[in-house]
Short mmCIF file of C-alpha atoms and ligand atoms in Angstrom, two decimals:
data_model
loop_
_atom_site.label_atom_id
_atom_site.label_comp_id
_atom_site.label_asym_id
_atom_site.label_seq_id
_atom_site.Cartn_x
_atom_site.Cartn_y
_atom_site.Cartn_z
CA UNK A 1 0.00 0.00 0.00
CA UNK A 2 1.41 3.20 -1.05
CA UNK A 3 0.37 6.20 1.50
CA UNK A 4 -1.11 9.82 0.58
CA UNK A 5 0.98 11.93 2.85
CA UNK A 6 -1.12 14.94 1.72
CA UNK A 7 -3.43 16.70 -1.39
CA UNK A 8 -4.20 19.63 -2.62
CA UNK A 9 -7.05 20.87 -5.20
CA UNK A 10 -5.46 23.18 -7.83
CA UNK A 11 -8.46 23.78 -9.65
CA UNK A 12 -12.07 22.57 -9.89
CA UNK A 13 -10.82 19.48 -12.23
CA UNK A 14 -7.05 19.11 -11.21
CA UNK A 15 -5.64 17.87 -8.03
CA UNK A 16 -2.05 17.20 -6.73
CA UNK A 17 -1.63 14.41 -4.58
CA UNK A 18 1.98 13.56 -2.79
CA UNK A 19 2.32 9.87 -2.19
CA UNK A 20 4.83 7.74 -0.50
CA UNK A 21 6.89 5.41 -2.83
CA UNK A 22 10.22 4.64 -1.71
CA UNK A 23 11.61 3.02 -4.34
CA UNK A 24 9.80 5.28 -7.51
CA UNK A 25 11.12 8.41 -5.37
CA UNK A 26 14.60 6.94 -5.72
CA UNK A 27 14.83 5.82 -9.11
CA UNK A 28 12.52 8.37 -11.24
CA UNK A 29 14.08 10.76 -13.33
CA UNK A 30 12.06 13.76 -15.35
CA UNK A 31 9.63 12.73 -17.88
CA UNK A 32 8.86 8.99 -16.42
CA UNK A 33 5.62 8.53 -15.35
CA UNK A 34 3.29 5.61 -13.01
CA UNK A 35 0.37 3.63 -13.40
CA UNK A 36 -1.60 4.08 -10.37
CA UNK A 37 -4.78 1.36 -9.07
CA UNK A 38 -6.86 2.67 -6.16
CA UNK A 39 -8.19 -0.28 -4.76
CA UNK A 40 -7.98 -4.20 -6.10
CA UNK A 41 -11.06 -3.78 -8.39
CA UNK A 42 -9.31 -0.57 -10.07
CA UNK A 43 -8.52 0.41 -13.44
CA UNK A 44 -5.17 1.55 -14.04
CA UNK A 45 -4.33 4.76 -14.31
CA UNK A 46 -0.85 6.23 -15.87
CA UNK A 47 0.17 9.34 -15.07
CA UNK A 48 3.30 11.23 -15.85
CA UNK A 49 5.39 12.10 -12.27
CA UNK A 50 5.42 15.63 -11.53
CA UNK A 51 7.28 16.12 -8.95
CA UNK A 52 9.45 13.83 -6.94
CA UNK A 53 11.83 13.63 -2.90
CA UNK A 54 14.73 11.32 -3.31
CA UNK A 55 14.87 12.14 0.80
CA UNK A 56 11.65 12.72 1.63
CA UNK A 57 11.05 9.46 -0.73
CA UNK A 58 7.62 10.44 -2.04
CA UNK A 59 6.27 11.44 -5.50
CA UNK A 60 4.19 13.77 -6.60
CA UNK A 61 1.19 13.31 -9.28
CA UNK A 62 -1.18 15.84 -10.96
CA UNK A 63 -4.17 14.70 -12.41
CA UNK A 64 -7.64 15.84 -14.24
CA UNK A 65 -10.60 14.27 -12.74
CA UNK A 66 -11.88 13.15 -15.83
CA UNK A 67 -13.90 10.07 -15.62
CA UNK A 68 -14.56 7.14 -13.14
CA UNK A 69 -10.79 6.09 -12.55
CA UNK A 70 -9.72 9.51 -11.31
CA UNK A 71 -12.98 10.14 -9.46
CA UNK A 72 -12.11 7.26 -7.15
CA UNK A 73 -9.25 8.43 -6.63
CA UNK A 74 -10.02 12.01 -6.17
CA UNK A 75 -12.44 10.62 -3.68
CA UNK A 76 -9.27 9.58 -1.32
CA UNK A 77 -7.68 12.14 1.50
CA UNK A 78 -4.25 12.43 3.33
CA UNK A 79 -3.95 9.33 5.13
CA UNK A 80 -5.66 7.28 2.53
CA UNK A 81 -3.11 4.26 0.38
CA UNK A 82 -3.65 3.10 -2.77
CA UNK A 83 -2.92 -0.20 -3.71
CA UNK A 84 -0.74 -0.07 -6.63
CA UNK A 85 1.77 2.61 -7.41
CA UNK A 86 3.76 1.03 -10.15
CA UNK A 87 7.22 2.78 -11.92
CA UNK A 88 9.05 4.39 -12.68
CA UNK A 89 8.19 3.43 -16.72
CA UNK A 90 9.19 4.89 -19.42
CA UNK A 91 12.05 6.96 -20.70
CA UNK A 92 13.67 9.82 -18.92
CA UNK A 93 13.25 13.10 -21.12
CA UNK A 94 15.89 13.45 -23.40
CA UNK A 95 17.17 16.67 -21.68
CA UNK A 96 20.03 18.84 -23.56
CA UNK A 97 22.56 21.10 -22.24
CA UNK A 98 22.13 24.08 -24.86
CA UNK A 99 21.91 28.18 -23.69
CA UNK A 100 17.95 28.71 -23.83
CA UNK A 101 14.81 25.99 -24.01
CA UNK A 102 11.40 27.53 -23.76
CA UNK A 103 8.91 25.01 -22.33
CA UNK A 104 4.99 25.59 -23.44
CA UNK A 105 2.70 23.64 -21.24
CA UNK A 106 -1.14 23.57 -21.76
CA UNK A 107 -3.92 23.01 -18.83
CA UNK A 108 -2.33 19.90 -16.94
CA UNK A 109 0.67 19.69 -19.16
CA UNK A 110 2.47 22.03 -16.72
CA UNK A 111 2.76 18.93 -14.24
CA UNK A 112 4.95 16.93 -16.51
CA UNK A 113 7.11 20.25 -18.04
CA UNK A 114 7.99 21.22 -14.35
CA UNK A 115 10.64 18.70 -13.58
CA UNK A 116 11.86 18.46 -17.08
CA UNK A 117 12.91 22.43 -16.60
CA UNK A 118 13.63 22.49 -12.88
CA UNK A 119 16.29 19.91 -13.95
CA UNK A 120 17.24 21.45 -17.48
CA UNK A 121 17.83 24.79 -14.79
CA UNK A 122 19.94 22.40 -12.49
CA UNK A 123 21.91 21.96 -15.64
CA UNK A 124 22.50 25.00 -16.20
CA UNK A 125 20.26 25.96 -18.70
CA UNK A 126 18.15 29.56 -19.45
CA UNK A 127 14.71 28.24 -18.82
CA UNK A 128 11.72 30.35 -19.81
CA UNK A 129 8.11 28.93 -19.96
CA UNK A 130 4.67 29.73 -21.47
CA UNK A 131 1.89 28.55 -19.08
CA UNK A 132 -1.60 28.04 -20.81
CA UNK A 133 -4.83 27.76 -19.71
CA UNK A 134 -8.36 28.43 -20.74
CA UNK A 135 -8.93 30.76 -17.64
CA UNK A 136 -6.84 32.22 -14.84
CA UNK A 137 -8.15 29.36 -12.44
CA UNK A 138 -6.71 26.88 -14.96
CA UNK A 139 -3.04 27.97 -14.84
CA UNK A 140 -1.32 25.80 -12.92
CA UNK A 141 2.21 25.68 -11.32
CA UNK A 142 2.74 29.27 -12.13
CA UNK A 143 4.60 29.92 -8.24
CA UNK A 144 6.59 27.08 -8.83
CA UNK A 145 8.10 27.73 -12.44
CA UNK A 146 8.86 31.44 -10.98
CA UNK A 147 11.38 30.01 -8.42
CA UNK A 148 13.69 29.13 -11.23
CA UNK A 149 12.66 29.86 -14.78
CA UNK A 150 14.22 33.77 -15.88
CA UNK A 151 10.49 34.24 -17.55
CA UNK A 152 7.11 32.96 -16.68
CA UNK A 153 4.92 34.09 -19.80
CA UNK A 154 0.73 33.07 -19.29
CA UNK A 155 -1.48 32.82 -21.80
CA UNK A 156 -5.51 32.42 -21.10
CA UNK A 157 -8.10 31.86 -23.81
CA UNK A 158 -10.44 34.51 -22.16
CA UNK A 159 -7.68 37.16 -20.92
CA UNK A 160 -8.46 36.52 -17.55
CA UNK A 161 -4.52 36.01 -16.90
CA UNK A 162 -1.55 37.37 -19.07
CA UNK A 163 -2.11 37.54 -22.44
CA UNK A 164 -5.11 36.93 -23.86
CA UNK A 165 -4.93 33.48 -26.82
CA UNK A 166 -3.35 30.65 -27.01
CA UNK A 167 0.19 29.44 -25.84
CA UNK A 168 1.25 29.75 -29.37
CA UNK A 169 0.57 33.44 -29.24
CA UNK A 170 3.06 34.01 -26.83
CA UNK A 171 6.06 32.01 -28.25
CA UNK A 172 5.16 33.55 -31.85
CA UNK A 173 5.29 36.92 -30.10
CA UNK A 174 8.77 35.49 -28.45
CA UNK A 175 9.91 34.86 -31.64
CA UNK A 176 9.09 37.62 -33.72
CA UNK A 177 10.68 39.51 -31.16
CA UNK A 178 13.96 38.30 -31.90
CA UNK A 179 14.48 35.47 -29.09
CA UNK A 180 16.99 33.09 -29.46
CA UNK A 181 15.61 29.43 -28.37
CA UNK A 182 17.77 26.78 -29.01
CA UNK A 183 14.99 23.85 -27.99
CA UNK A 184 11.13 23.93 -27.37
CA UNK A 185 9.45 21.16 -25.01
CA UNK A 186 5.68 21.28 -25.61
CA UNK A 187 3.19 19.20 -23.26
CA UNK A 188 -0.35 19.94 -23.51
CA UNK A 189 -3.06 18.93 -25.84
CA UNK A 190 -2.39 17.24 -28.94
CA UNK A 191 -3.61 19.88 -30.58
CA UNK A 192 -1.17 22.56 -29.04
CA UNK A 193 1.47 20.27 -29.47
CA UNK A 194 1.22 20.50 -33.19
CA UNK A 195 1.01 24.04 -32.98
CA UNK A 196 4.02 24.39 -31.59
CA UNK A 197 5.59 22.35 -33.79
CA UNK A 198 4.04 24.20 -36.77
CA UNK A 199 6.09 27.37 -35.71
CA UNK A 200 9.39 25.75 -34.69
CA UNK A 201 10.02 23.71 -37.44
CA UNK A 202 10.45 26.23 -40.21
CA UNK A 203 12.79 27.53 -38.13
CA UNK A 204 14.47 24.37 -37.15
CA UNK A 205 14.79 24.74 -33.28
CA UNK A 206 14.70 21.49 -32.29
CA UNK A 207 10.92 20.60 -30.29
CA UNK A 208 10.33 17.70 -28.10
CA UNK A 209 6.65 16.62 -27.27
CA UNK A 210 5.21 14.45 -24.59
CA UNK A 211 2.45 11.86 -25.80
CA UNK A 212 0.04 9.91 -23.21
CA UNK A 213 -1.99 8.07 -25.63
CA UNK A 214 -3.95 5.68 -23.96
CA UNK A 215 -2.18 3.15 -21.94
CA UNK A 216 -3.39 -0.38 -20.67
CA UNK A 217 -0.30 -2.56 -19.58
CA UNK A 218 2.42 0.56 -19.34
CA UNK A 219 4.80 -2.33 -20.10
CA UNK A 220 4.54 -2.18 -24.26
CA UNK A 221 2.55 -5.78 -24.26
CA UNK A 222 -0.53 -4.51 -25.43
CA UNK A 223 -0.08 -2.05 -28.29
CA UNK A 224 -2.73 -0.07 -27.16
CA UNK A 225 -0.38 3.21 -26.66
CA UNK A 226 1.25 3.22 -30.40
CA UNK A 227 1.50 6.16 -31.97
CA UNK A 228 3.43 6.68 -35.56
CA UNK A 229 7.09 7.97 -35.15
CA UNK A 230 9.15 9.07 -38.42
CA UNK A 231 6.86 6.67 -39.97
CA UNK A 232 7.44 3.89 -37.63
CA UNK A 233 5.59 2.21 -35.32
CA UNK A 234 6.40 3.65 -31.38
CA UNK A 235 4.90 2.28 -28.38
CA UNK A 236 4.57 5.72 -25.97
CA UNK A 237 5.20 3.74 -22.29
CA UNK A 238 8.30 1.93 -23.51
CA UNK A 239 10.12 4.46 -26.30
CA UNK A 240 8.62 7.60 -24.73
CA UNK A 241 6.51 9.35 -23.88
CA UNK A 242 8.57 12.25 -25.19
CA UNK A 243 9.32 12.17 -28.82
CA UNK A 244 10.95 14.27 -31.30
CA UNK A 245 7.79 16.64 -31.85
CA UNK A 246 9.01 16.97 -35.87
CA UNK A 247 8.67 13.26 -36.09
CA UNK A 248 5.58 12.58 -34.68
CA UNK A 249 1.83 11.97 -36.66
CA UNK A 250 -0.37 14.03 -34.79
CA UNK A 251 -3.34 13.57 -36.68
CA UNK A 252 -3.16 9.93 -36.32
CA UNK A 253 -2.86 10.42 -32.74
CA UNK A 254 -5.88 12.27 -32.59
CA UNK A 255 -7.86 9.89 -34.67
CA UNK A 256 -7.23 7.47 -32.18
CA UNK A 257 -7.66 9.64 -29.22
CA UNK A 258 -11.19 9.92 -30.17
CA UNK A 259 -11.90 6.27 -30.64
CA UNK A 260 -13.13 5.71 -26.78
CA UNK A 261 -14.85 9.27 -26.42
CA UNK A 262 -18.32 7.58 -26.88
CA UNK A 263 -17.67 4.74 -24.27
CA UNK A 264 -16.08 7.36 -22.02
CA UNK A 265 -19.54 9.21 -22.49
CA UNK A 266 -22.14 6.41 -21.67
CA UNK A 267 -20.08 5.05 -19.07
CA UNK A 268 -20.59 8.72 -17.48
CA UNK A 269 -24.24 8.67 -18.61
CA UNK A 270 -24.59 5.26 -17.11
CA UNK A 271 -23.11 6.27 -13.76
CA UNK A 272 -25.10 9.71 -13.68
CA UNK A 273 -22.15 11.54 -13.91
P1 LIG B 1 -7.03 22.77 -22.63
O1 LIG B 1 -7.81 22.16 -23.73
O2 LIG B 1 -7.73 23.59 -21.61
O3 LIG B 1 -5.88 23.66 -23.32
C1 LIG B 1 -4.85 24.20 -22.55
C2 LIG B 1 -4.12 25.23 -23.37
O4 LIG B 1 -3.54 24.63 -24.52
C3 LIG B 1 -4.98 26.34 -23.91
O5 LIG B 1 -5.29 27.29 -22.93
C4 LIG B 1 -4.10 26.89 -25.02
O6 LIG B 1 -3.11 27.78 -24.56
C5 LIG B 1 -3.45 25.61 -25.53
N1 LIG B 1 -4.19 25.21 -26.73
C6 LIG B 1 -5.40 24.59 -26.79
N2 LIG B 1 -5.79 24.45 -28.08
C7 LIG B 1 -4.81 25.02 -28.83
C8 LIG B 1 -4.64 25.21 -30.21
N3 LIG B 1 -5.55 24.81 -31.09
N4 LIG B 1 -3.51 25.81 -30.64
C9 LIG B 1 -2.57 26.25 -29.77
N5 LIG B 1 -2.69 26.09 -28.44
C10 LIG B 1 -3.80 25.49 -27.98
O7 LIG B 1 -6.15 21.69 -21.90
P2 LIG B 1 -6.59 20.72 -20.71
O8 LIG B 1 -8.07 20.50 -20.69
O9 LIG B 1 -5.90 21.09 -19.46
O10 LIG B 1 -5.96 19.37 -21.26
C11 LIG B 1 -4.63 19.15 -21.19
C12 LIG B 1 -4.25 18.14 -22.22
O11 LIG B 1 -2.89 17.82 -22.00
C13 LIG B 1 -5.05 16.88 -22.23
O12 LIG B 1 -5.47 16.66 -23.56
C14 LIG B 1 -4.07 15.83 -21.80
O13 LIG B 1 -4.27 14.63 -22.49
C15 LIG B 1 -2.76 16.46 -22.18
N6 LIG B 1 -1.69 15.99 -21.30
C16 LIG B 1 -0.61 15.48 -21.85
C17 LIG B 1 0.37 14.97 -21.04
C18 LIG B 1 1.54 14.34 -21.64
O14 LIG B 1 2.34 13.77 -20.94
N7 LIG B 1 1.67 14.42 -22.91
C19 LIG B 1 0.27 15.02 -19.69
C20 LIG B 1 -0.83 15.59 -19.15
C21 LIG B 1 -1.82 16.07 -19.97
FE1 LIG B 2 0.45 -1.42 -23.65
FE2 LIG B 2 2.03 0.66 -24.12
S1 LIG B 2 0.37 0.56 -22.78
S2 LIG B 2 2.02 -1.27 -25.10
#
């Protein structure tokens, strides 16, 4: 059983929960993520780690509260275990010593950027990033990027926080301007994602993305988390989940994103949710 040692709502759908898991907390690096069962009946839940305590030997996860899984365990407090707290799996980011990375995150995103730039800043890097969300009370993270990245730029879809558009707004602002990035990291929606890539390619800085397609074993048994890669076949929980954002198909990616919407839908429906 792996303990909640405490939680914290960060928005009506996104929580952060700090769990104790000795062994993850030792071995995890930056862009590595769990699968996460509340209770022996449970589904299992992946989730990229977002923050982690070598000493303190717990992990941190941020997650939507999107459908039944994450209800459950939304529905736990401090002092509550879950069963299963499986990891670290996966790659570590492929993180680069260069002058300047920009990180974009969208909505939830943040959680997996911030330890990929907290350790690209232990490295020595200039680390700005462009926090998006589609209201003020969606931006999330934003006090904990400012303790180490040089610029925290927000974007909201309403205005209600920094500038008003998308994350893309900002970093084609940042480039028009003159900035000299020598590697993007996007997480966020798919859609974003290829946004971001749209602008950085032409201009060849290099822009790594972070897929969580969905994921059934985490262990790359099952195929159900491929996703097309410079025209090969990639399974995200064992070759990523970051990828070379130039490389990847996005559009297939969305295609099958969409495949489970409907079930995802009556299942709500049929719970009364
Ligand atoms: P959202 O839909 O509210 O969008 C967040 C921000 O992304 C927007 O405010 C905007 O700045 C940007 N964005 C949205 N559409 C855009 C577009 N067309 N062009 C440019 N920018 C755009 O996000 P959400 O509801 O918080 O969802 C977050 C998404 O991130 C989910 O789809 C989730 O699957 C994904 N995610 C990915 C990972 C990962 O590891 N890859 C981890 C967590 C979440
Ligand atoms: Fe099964 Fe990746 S989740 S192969």
């Amino acid at each position: 059983m792996y303990k909640i040692v405490s939680k914290e709502v960060l928005n009506q759908a996104v929580e952060l929960m700090v769990i104790e898991a000795p062994y993850v907390a030792r071995k995890c690096e930056a862009g590595q993520f769990i699968i996460v069962r509340v209770d022996e009946d449970g589904e299992r839940i992946p989730l990229t780690i977002a923050d982690y305590d070598r000493e303190a030997e717990t992990v941190t996860i941020i997650y939507q509260v999107v459908g039944y899984s994450t209800e459950q365990l939304s529905k736990l407090q401090a002092g509550d275990s879950v069963v299963d707290f499986v990891g670290p799996l996966g790659q570590p980011a492929p993180l680069h010593k260069v002058g300047h990375v920009v990180g974009v995150a969208g909505g939830v995103g943040s959680a997996p950027l911030y330890p990929q730039l907290r350790k690209l800043h232990d490295m020595g890097v200039k680390v700005d990033v462009i926090i998006g969300g589609r209201s003020a009370e969606y931006v999330i993270l934003k006090e904990k990027f400012e303790e180490f990245c040089d610029h925290v730029y927000v974007a909201t879809d309403d205005g209600s926080l920094g500038t008003k558009g998308f994350v893309t707004t900002v970093l084609t602002d940042l480039i028009e301007k003159g900035e000299k990035i020598d590697e993007v990291i996007a997480i966020g929606p798919l859609i974003m994602m290829k946004n971001v890539v749209k602008l950085t390619k032409p201009l060849g800085i290099p822009t790594s993305v972070s897929l969580n397609p969905i994921m059934i074993d985490g262990t790359g048994m099952c195929g159900g988390c491929r996703v097309s890669v410079g025209g090969k076949t990639k399974f995200a929980c064992v070759d990523g989940p970051d990828f070379d954002g130039y490389e990847v198909d996005f559009d297939e990616c969305m295609r099958r994103q969409a495949m489970f919407q409907e079930e995802e839908h009556e299942c709500k429906i049929g719970r009364g949710v």
